[in-house]
Amino acid sequence: MTAVKARRSSAGTAYADDFYTWTQEQGARLRSGDLSGLDRANLAEEIESLGRSQYDSLVSLWRVVLLHMLKFDYQPERRSRSWTVSIRTHRNRAADVLDDNPGLKSRLVQAVERAYRDAREEAAAETGLPLRMFPKDCPYTREELLTRPFSADPDDLSD
């Protein structure tokens, strides 16, 4: 609900008054073919917002992957199974988002860059290491992000 507009559309609920009811009414109008009663401006914005939320989800997933990769690499003495599980889990979820939304593949580099910015700051805060210890730009290649094996056991890096 980015641009709140209190317009009523054909005696329906105003967008700003009750978002849930507004969505239900707009969905019913679409299904019935009552296009004249649609709140087109707000409906278009909400549809675009859904696409942005998928991109934001991808950034968030890569942020977690990168955070744990940085912690894994910069605090080897504190490596844990939870970090390795988190990397695997969030990699899989990011792959699912990309499979479900192929149009996002063209924005993968941008998503990783945005995710790294936050992961770097979080890694510094969580490890207690100075921010300058972490490279300003993402140090991992696409291949490393997607397939590098991780294990808390130094003798088992064949995950």
Short mmCIF file of N, CA and C in Angstrom, two decimals:
data_model
loop_
_atom_site.label_atom_id
_atom_site.label_comp_id
_atom_site.label_asym_id
_atom_site.label_seq_id
_atom_site.Cartn_x
_atom_site.Cartn_y
_atom_site.Cartn_z
N MET A 1 0.83 -1.18 0.00
CA MET A 1 0.00 0.00 0.00
C MET A 1 0.87 1.24 0.00
N THR A 2 1.58 1.45 -1.07
CA THR A 2 2.54 2.52 -1.12
C THR A 2 1.89 3.89 -1.25
N ALA A 3 1.17 4.11 -2.31
CA ALA A 3 0.53 5.40 -2.52
C ALA A 3 -0.92 5.30 -2.08
N VAL A 4 -1.17 5.73 -0.87
CA VAL A 4 -2.52 5.59 -0.32
C VAL A 4 -3.43 6.63 -0.95
N LYS A 5 -4.46 6.15 -1.58
CA LYS A 5 -5.45 7.02 -2.20
C LYS A 5 -6.81 6.62 -1.66
N ALA A 6 -7.58 7.57 -1.21
CA ALA A 6 -8.86 7.29 -0.58
C ALA A 6 -10.01 7.34 -1.57
N ARG A 7 -9.78 6.95 -2.80
CA ARG A 7 -10.83 6.95 -3.81
C ARG A 7 -11.76 5.77 -3.62
N ARG A 8 -13.00 6.01 -3.76
CA ARG A 8 -13.97 4.93 -3.79
C ARG A 8 -14.20 4.59 -5.26
N SER A 9 -14.36 3.32 -5.53
CA SER A 9 -14.63 2.94 -6.90
C SER A 9 -16.00 2.27 -6.95
N SER A 10 -16.93 2.92 -7.59
CA SER A 10 -18.30 2.43 -7.78
C SER A 10 -18.90 1.85 -6.50
N ALA A 11 -18.99 2.68 -5.49
CA ALA A 11 -19.61 2.33 -4.21
C ALA A 11 -18.88 1.21 -3.47
N GLY A 12 -17.63 0.97 -3.82
CA GLY A 12 -16.86 -0.04 -3.11
C GLY A 12 -16.09 0.58 -1.96
N THR A 13 -15.36 -0.23 -1.27
CA THR A 13 -14.54 0.21 -0.15
C THR A 13 -13.33 0.98 -0.67
N ALA A 14 -12.99 2.06 -0.01
CA ALA A 14 -11.83 2.85 -0.39
C ALA A 14 -10.54 2.11 -0.02
N TYR A 15 -9.59 2.19 -0.88
CA TYR A 15 -8.28 1.57 -0.71
C TYR A 15 -7.67 1.91 0.64
N ALA A 16 -7.72 3.18 1.02
CA ALA A 16 -7.09 3.63 2.26
C ALA A 16 -7.91 3.28 3.50
N ASP A 17 -9.16 2.97 3.34
CA ASP A 17 -10.02 2.71 4.50
C ASP A 17 -9.93 1.28 5.01
N ASP A 18 -9.81 0.32 4.08
CA ASP A 18 -9.81 -1.10 4.47
C ASP A 18 -9.18 -1.88 3.34
N PHE A 19 -7.87 -2.04 3.41
CA PHE A 19 -7.13 -2.67 2.33
C PHE A 19 -7.63 -4.08 2.04
N TYR A 20 -7.85 -4.88 3.08
CA TYR A 20 -8.30 -6.25 2.88
C TYR A 20 -9.61 -6.29 2.10
N THR A 21 -10.60 -5.55 2.55
CA THR A 21 -11.90 -5.56 1.87
C THR A 21 -11.75 -5.04 0.45
N TRP A 22 -10.93 -4.01 0.28
CA TRP A 22 -10.68 -3.48 -1.06
C TRP A 22 -10.14 -4.57 -1.98
N THR A 23 -9.17 -5.37 -1.49
CA THR A 23 -8.60 -6.43 -2.34
C THR A 23 -9.66 -7.45 -2.72
N GLN A 24 -10.52 -7.80 -1.79
CA GLN A 24 -11.56 -8.79 -2.07
C GLN A 24 -12.55 -8.26 -3.10
N GLU A 25 -12.92 -7.01 -2.97
CA GLU A 25 -13.84 -6.40 -3.94
C GLU A 25 -13.21 -6.28 -5.32
N GLN A 26 -11.94 -5.91 -5.35
CA GLN A 26 -11.27 -5.77 -6.65
C GLN A 26 -11.14 -7.13 -7.33
N GLY A 27 -10.80 -8.17 -6.56
CA GLY A 27 -10.72 -9.52 -7.11
C GLY A 27 -12.06 -9.98 -7.65
N ALA A 28 -13.11 -9.74 -6.92
CA ALA A 28 -14.46 -10.13 -7.37
C ALA A 28 -14.84 -9.39 -8.65
N ARG A 29 -14.50 -8.12 -8.73
CA ARG A 29 -14.82 -7.34 -9.94
C ARG A 29 -14.05 -7.89 -11.14
N LEU A 30 -12.80 -8.20 -10.94
CA LEU A 30 -11.99 -8.77 -12.04
C LEU A 30 -12.60 -10.07 -12.53
N ARG A 31 -12.95 -10.95 -11.59
CA ARG A 31 -13.52 -12.25 -11.96
C ARG A 31 -14.85 -12.10 -12.69
N SER A 32 -15.64 -11.13 -12.29
CA SER A 32 -16.96 -10.96 -12.90
C SER A 32 -16.91 -10.17 -14.20
N GLY A 33 -15.76 -9.58 -14.49
CA GLY A 33 -15.63 -8.80 -15.72
C GLY A 33 -16.09 -7.36 -15.55
N ASP A 34 -16.34 -6.92 -14.32
CA ASP A 34 -16.77 -5.54 -14.06
C ASP A 34 -15.55 -4.63 -14.04
N LEU A 35 -15.00 -4.38 -15.22
CA LEU A 35 -13.78 -3.60 -15.31
C LEU A 35 -14.01 -2.12 -15.04
N SER A 36 -15.23 -1.65 -15.24
CA SER A 36 -15.51 -0.23 -15.02
C SER A 36 -15.45 0.13 -13.55
N GLY A 37 -15.66 -0.84 -12.67
CA GLY A 37 -15.64 -0.57 -11.24
C GLY A 37 -14.28 -0.76 -10.59
N LEU A 38 -13.27 -1.04 -11.38
CA LEU A 38 -11.94 -1.27 -10.81
C LEU A 38 -11.26 0.03 -10.41
N ASP A 39 -10.52 -0.03 -9.34
CA ASP A 39 -9.67 1.07 -8.89
C ASP A 39 -8.32 0.84 -9.58
N ARG A 40 -8.26 1.21 -10.86
CA ARG A 40 -7.12 0.84 -11.70
C ARG A 40 -5.78 1.35 -11.21
N ALA A 41 -5.72 2.57 -10.73
CA ALA A 41 -4.43 3.13 -10.31
C ALA A 41 -3.85 2.34 -9.13
N ASN A 42 -4.67 2.12 -8.12
CA ASN A 42 -4.18 1.38 -6.96
C ASN A 42 -3.98 -0.09 -7.27
N LEU A 43 -4.82 -0.66 -8.11
CA LEU A 43 -4.68 -2.05 -8.50
C LEU A 43 -3.36 -2.27 -9.25
N ALA A 44 -3.04 -1.36 -10.17
CA ALA A 44 -1.78 -1.45 -10.92
C ALA A 44 -0.59 -1.34 -9.97
N GLU A 45 -0.68 -0.43 -9.02
CA GLU A 45 0.42 -0.26 -8.07
C GLU A 45 0.61 -1.52 -7.22
N GLU A 46 -0.48 -2.13 -6.79
CA GLU A 46 -0.37 -3.34 -5.98
C GLU A 46 0.22 -4.50 -6.78
N ILE A 47 -0.14 -4.62 -8.04
CA ILE A 47 0.42 -5.69 -8.88
C ILE A 47 1.93 -5.48 -9.04
N GLU A 48 2.33 -4.25 -9.31
CA GLU A 48 3.76 -3.96 -9.42
C GLU A 48 4.48 -4.22 -8.11
N SER A 49 3.82 -3.92 -7.00
CA SER A 49 4.39 -4.16 -5.69
C SER A 49 4.64 -5.65 -5.45
N LEU A 50 3.78 -6.50 -5.98
CA LEU A 50 3.98 -7.94 -5.84
C LEU A 50 5.28 -8.38 -6.51
N GLY A 51 5.56 -7.81 -7.67
CA GLY A 51 6.81 -8.11 -8.36
C GLY A 51 8.01 -7.64 -7.57
N ARG A 52 7.91 -6.44 -7.02
CA ARG A 52 9.02 -5.91 -6.20
C ARG A 52 9.24 -6.79 -4.98
N SER A 53 8.17 -7.33 -4.42
CA SER A 53 8.33 -8.16 -3.22
C SER A 53 9.08 -9.45 -3.54
N GLN A 54 8.93 -9.98 -4.75
CA GLN A 54 9.68 -11.17 -5.14
C GLN A 54 11.17 -10.84 -5.25
N TYR A 55 11.48 -9.67 -5.80
CA TYR A 55 12.87 -9.23 -5.87
C TYR A 55 13.44 -9.03 -4.47
N ASP A 56 12.66 -8.38 -3.61
CA ASP A 56 13.10 -8.15 -2.23
C ASP A 56 13.35 -9.47 -1.51
N SER A 57 12.52 -10.45 -1.78
CA SER A 57 12.68 -11.78 -1.18
C SER A 57 14.01 -12.39 -1.63
N LEU A 58 14.32 -12.27 -2.90
CA LEU A 58 15.58 -12.79 -3.44
C LEU A 58 16.77 -12.10 -2.77
N VAL A 59 16.71 -10.79 -2.64
CA VAL A 59 17.79 -10.04 -1.97
C VAL A 59 17.95 -10.53 -0.54
N SER A 60 16.86 -10.70 0.16
CA SER A 60 16.90 -11.13 1.55
C SER A 60 17.52 -12.52 1.69
N LEU A 61 17.17 -13.42 0.80
CA LEU A 61 17.74 -14.77 0.84
C LEU A 61 19.24 -14.74 0.59
N TRP A 62 19.67 -13.98 -0.40
CA TRP A 62 21.10 -13.89 -0.69
C TRP A 62 21.85 -13.18 0.43
N ARG A 63 21.19 -12.25 1.13
CA ARG A 63 21.82 -11.58 2.27
C ARG A 63 22.20 -12.60 3.34
N VAL A 64 21.29 -13.52 3.62
CA VAL A 64 21.57 -14.55 4.64
C VAL A 64 22.69 -15.48 4.18
N VAL A 65 22.66 -15.89 2.93
CA VAL A 65 23.73 -16.74 2.40
C VAL A 65 25.08 -16.02 2.54
N LEU A 66 25.13 -14.79 2.10
CA LEU A 66 26.38 -14.03 2.14
C LEU A 66 26.84 -13.77 3.58
N LEU A 67 25.92 -13.47 4.46
CA LEU A 67 26.27 -13.25 5.86
C LEU A 67 26.98 -14.47 6.43
N HIS A 68 26.40 -15.65 6.20
CA HIS A 68 27.00 -16.85 6.76
C HIS A 68 28.28 -17.26 6.03
N MET A 69 28.38 -16.96 4.76
CA MET A 69 29.64 -17.22 4.06
C MET A 69 30.75 -16.33 4.63
N LEU A 70 30.45 -15.08 4.86
CA LEU A 70 31.45 -14.17 5.43
C LEU A 70 31.85 -14.62 6.83
N LYS A 71 30.89 -14.95 7.65
CA LYS A 71 31.21 -15.41 9.00
C LYS A 71 32.03 -16.70 8.94
N PHE A 72 31.67 -17.58 8.04
CA PHE A 72 32.40 -18.85 7.86
C PHE A 72 33.85 -18.58 7.51
N ASP A 73 34.08 -17.63 6.59
CA ASP A 73 35.43 -17.35 6.11
C ASP A 73 36.25 -16.49 7.07
N TYR A 74 35.61 -15.58 7.79
CA TYR A 74 36.34 -14.64 8.62
C TYR A 74 36.38 -15.02 10.10
N GLN A 75 35.63 -16.03 10.48
CA GLN A 75 35.71 -16.55 11.84
C GLN A 75 35.74 -18.08 11.80
N PRO A 76 36.79 -18.65 11.21
CA PRO A 76 36.83 -20.10 11.05
C PRO A 76 36.77 -20.86 12.38
N GLU A 77 37.23 -20.24 13.45
CA GLU A 77 37.21 -20.90 14.75
C GLU A 77 35.79 -21.00 15.33
N ARG A 78 34.84 -20.29 14.77
CA ARG A 78 33.47 -20.31 15.28
C ARG A 78 32.50 -20.99 14.31
N ARG A 79 33.02 -21.64 13.30
CA ARG A 79 32.16 -22.31 12.32
C ARG A 79 31.19 -23.25 13.01
N SER A 80 29.97 -23.24 12.49
CA SER A 80 28.96 -24.10 13.11
C SER A 80 28.11 -24.75 12.03
N ARG A 81 27.49 -25.83 12.44
CA ARG A 81 26.57 -26.52 11.53
C ARG A 81 25.40 -25.62 11.16
N SER A 82 24.98 -24.76 12.06
CA SER A 82 23.85 -23.89 11.75
C SER A 82 24.19 -22.95 10.59
N TRP A 83 25.44 -22.50 10.50
CA TRP A 83 25.84 -21.66 9.37
C TRP A 83 25.76 -22.45 8.07
N THR A 84 26.26 -23.68 8.08
CA THR A 84 26.26 -24.47 6.85
C THR A 84 24.83 -24.83 6.44
N VAL A 85 24.00 -25.16 7.41
CA VAL A 85 22.60 -25.47 7.11
C VAL A 85 21.90 -24.23 6.57
N SER A 86 22.16 -23.08 7.16
CA SER A 86 21.56 -21.84 6.70
C SER A 86 21.97 -21.52 5.26
N ILE A 87 23.24 -21.70 4.96
CA ILE A 87 23.71 -21.44 3.58
C ILE A 87 22.97 -22.34 2.61
N ARG A 88 22.90 -23.64 2.90
CA ARG A 88 22.21 -24.57 2.01
C ARG A 88 20.73 -24.24 1.87
N THR A 89 20.08 -24.00 2.98
CA THR A 89 18.65 -23.73 2.98
C THR A 89 18.32 -22.46 2.19
N HIS A 90 19.06 -21.40 2.44
CA HIS A 90 18.76 -20.14 1.77
C HIS A 90 19.18 -20.16 0.30
N ARG A 91 20.19 -20.93 -0.04
CA ARG A 91 20.53 -21.13 -1.46
C ARG A 91 19.35 -21.80 -2.17
N ASN A 92 18.81 -22.83 -1.54
CA ASN A 92 17.69 -23.56 -2.14
C ASN A 92 16.47 -22.66 -2.30
N ARG A 93 16.19 -21.87 -1.29
CA ARG A 93 15.04 -20.95 -1.37
C ARG A 93 15.24 -19.90 -2.46
N ALA A 94 16.47 -19.39 -2.58
CA ALA A 94 16.76 -18.41 -3.64
C ALA A 94 16.58 -19.07 -5.01
N ALA A 95 17.03 -20.31 -5.15
CA ALA A 95 16.84 -21.03 -6.41
C ALA A 95 15.35 -21.20 -6.71
N ASP A 96 14.56 -21.48 -5.67
CA ASP A 96 13.11 -21.62 -5.87
C ASP A 96 12.49 -20.31 -6.34
N VAL A 97 12.90 -19.19 -5.75
CA VAL A 97 12.37 -17.89 -6.17
C VAL A 97 12.71 -17.64 -7.63
N LEU A 98 13.95 -17.97 -8.02
CA LEU A 98 14.35 -17.77 -9.42
C LEU A 98 13.61 -18.72 -10.36
N ASP A 99 13.38 -19.96 -9.92
CA ASP A 99 12.62 -20.90 -10.75
C ASP A 99 11.17 -20.43 -10.93
N ASP A 100 10.60 -19.89 -9.87
CA ASP A 100 9.21 -19.42 -9.93
C ASP A 100 9.06 -18.08 -10.64
N ASN A 101 10.16 -17.34 -10.74
CA ASN A 101 10.14 -15.99 -11.32
C ASN A 101 11.33 -15.82 -12.27
N PRO A 102 11.33 -16.49 -13.42
CA PRO A 102 12.50 -16.45 -14.32
C PRO A 102 12.90 -15.04 -14.73
N GLY A 103 11.98 -14.09 -14.70
CA GLY A 103 12.30 -12.71 -15.06
C GLY A 103 13.29 -12.08 -14.10
N LEU A 104 13.44 -12.65 -12.91
CA LEU A 104 14.39 -12.11 -11.94
C LEU A 104 15.83 -12.52 -12.24
N LYS A 105 16.03 -13.51 -13.09
CA LYS A 105 17.40 -13.97 -13.38
C LYS A 105 18.26 -12.84 -13.94
N SER A 106 17.64 -11.94 -14.69
CA SER A 106 18.40 -10.82 -15.25
C SER A 106 18.80 -9.81 -14.17
N ARG A 107 18.23 -9.93 -12.99
CA ARG A 107 18.55 -8.99 -11.89
C ARG A 107 19.37 -9.65 -10.79
N LEU A 108 19.88 -10.85 -11.05
CA LEU A 108 20.62 -11.59 -10.03
C LEU A 108 21.86 -10.84 -9.55
N VAL A 109 22.64 -10.29 -10.47
CA VAL A 109 23.85 -9.57 -10.08
C VAL A 109 23.49 -8.39 -9.19
N GLN A 110 22.48 -7.64 -9.57
CA GLN A 110 22.03 -6.50 -8.78
C GLN A 110 21.54 -6.95 -7.40
N ALA A 111 20.81 -8.05 -7.34
CA ALA A 111 20.31 -8.57 -6.07
C ALA A 111 21.46 -8.96 -5.14
N VAL A 112 22.47 -9.61 -5.69
CA VAL A 112 23.62 -10.02 -4.88
C VAL A 112 24.39 -8.80 -4.39
N GLU A 113 24.56 -7.80 -5.24
CA GLU A 113 25.25 -6.58 -4.82
C GLU A 113 24.51 -5.90 -3.67
N ARG A 114 23.21 -5.80 -3.79
CA ARG A 114 22.40 -5.18 -2.74
C ARG A 114 22.46 -6.02 -1.46
N ALA A 115 22.39 -7.33 -1.61
CA ALA A 115 22.43 -8.23 -0.46
C ALA A 115 23.78 -8.15 0.24
N TYR A 116 24.85 -8.06 -0.53
CA TYR A 116 26.19 -8.04 0.05
C TYR A 116 26.41 -6.80 0.91
N ARG A 117 25.90 -5.68 0.45
CA ARG A 117 26.05 -4.43 1.23
C ARG A 117 25.56 -4.64 2.67
N ASP A 118 24.39 -5.22 2.83
CA ASP A 118 23.84 -5.45 4.17
C ASP A 118 24.54 -6.60 4.88
N ALA A 119 24.86 -7.67 4.14
CA ALA A 119 25.53 -8.82 4.75
C ALA A 119 26.87 -8.42 5.33
N ARG A 120 27.59 -7.57 4.63
CA ARG A 120 28.90 -7.10 5.09
C ARG A 120 28.77 -6.36 6.42
N GLU A 121 27.80 -5.46 6.49
CA GLU A 121 27.60 -4.71 7.73
C GLU A 121 27.14 -5.62 8.87
N GLU A 122 26.27 -6.56 8.57
CA GLU A 122 25.80 -7.49 9.60
C GLU A 122 26.94 -8.40 10.07
N ALA A 123 27.78 -8.84 9.13
CA ALA A 123 28.90 -9.70 9.50
C ALA A 123 29.84 -8.97 10.45
N ALA A 124 30.11 -7.72 10.17
CA ALA A 124 30.97 -6.94 11.06
C ALA A 124 30.34 -6.82 12.44
N ALA A 125 29.05 -6.53 12.49
CA ALA A 125 28.36 -6.39 13.78
C ALA A 125 28.32 -7.71 14.54
N GLU A 126 28.05 -8.80 13.84
CA GLU A 126 27.91 -10.09 14.52
C GLU A 126 29.24 -10.72 14.92
N THR A 127 30.28 -10.45 14.16
CA THR A 127 31.59 -11.04 14.49
C THR A 127 32.41 -10.16 15.41
N GLY A 128 32.07 -8.87 15.46
CA GLY A 128 32.88 -7.93 16.24
C GLY A 128 34.12 -7.48 15.50
N LEU A 129 34.28 -7.92 14.26
CA LEU A 129 35.42 -7.51 13.45
C LEU A 129 35.12 -6.15 12.83
N PRO A 130 36.16 -5.34 12.59
CA PRO A 130 35.91 -4.05 11.96
C PRO A 130 35.37 -4.21 10.53
N LEU A 131 34.50 -3.31 10.14
CA LEU A 131 33.90 -3.37 8.81
C LEU A 131 34.97 -3.42 7.72
N ARG A 132 36.06 -2.72 7.93
CA ARG A 132 37.12 -2.67 6.91
C ARG A 132 37.76 -4.03 6.65
N MET A 133 37.57 -4.99 7.55
CA MET A 133 38.11 -6.35 7.36
C MET A 133 37.41 -7.06 6.20
N PHE A 134 36.19 -6.66 5.92
CA PHE A 134 35.40 -7.31 4.88
C PHE A 134 35.51 -6.51 3.60
N PRO A 135 35.74 -7.18 2.48
CA PRO A 135 35.87 -6.46 1.21
C PRO A 135 34.63 -5.59 0.92
N LYS A 136 34.88 -4.44 0.35
CA LYS A 136 33.78 -3.52 0.02
C LYS A 136 32.85 -4.13 -1.04
N ASP A 137 33.43 -4.85 -1.99
CA ASP A 137 32.65 -5.52 -3.04
C ASP A 137 32.61 -7.01 -2.74
N CYS A 138 31.55 -7.65 -3.16
CA CYS A 138 31.36 -9.07 -2.91
C CYS A 138 32.56 -9.88 -3.42
N PRO A 139 33.20 -10.64 -2.54
CA PRO A 139 34.39 -11.39 -2.93
C PRO A 139 34.09 -12.74 -3.59
N TYR A 140 32.83 -13.08 -3.70
CA TYR A 140 32.46 -14.41 -4.19
C TYR A 140 31.98 -14.35 -5.63
N THR A 141 32.41 -15.33 -6.40
CA THR A 141 31.92 -15.44 -7.78
C THR A 141 30.51 -16.04 -7.75
N ARG A 142 29.85 -15.94 -8.85
CA ARG A 142 28.51 -16.54 -8.96
C ARG A 142 28.58 -18.04 -8.67
N GLU A 143 29.59 -18.68 -9.21
CA GLU A 143 29.76 -20.13 -9.00
C GLU A 143 29.94 -20.46 -7.52
N GLU A 144 30.75 -19.67 -6.82
CA GLU A 144 30.95 -19.91 -5.39
C GLU A 144 29.64 -19.71 -4.62
N LEU A 145 28.91 -18.68 -4.97
CA LEU A 145 27.63 -18.42 -4.30
C LEU A 145 26.68 -19.59 -4.44
N LEU A 146 26.69 -20.19 -5.61
CA LEU A 146 25.71 -21.24 -5.91
C LEU A 146 26.15 -22.63 -5.48
N THR A 147 27.46 -22.90 -5.52
CA THR A 147 27.86 -24.30 -5.36
C THR A 147 29.00 -24.58 -4.37
N ARG A 148 29.66 -23.57 -3.85
CA ARG A 148 30.79 -23.83 -2.95
C ARG A 148 30.32 -24.69 -1.77
N PRO A 149 31.02 -25.78 -1.50
CA PRO A 149 30.63 -26.63 -0.36
C PRO A 149 31.03 -26.00 0.97
N PHE A 150 30.23 -26.25 1.99
CA PHE A 150 30.50 -25.76 3.33
C PHE A 150 30.25 -26.88 4.33
N SER A 151 31.11 -26.95 5.33
CA SER A 151 30.94 -27.91 6.40
C SER A 151 31.58 -27.35 7.66
N ALA A 152 30.96 -27.60 8.81
CA ALA A 152 31.54 -27.17 10.08
C ALA A 152 32.71 -28.07 10.47
N ASP A 153 32.77 -29.25 9.87
CA ASP A 153 33.85 -30.20 10.13
C ASP A 153 34.96 -29.96 9.11
N PRO A 154 36.14 -29.51 9.53
CA PRO A 154 37.21 -29.19 8.57
C PRO A 154 37.64 -30.38 7.72
N ASP A 155 37.37 -31.60 8.17
CA ASP A 155 37.74 -32.77 7.39
C ASP A 155 36.67 -33.16 6.37
N ASP A 156 35.55 -32.46 6.37
CA ASP A 156 34.43 -32.83 5.49
C ASP A 156 33.93 -31.62 4.73
N LEU A 157 34.59 -31.30 3.65
CA LEU A 157 34.13 -30.18 2.80
C LEU A 157 33.56 -30.70 1.50
N SER A 158 32.91 -31.85 1.55
CA SER A 158 32.34 -32.42 0.33
C SER A 158 30.82 -32.44 0.37
N ASP A 159 30.22 -31.48 1.10
CA ASP A 159 28.76 -31.43 1.22
C ASP A 159 28.18 -31.44 -0.15
#
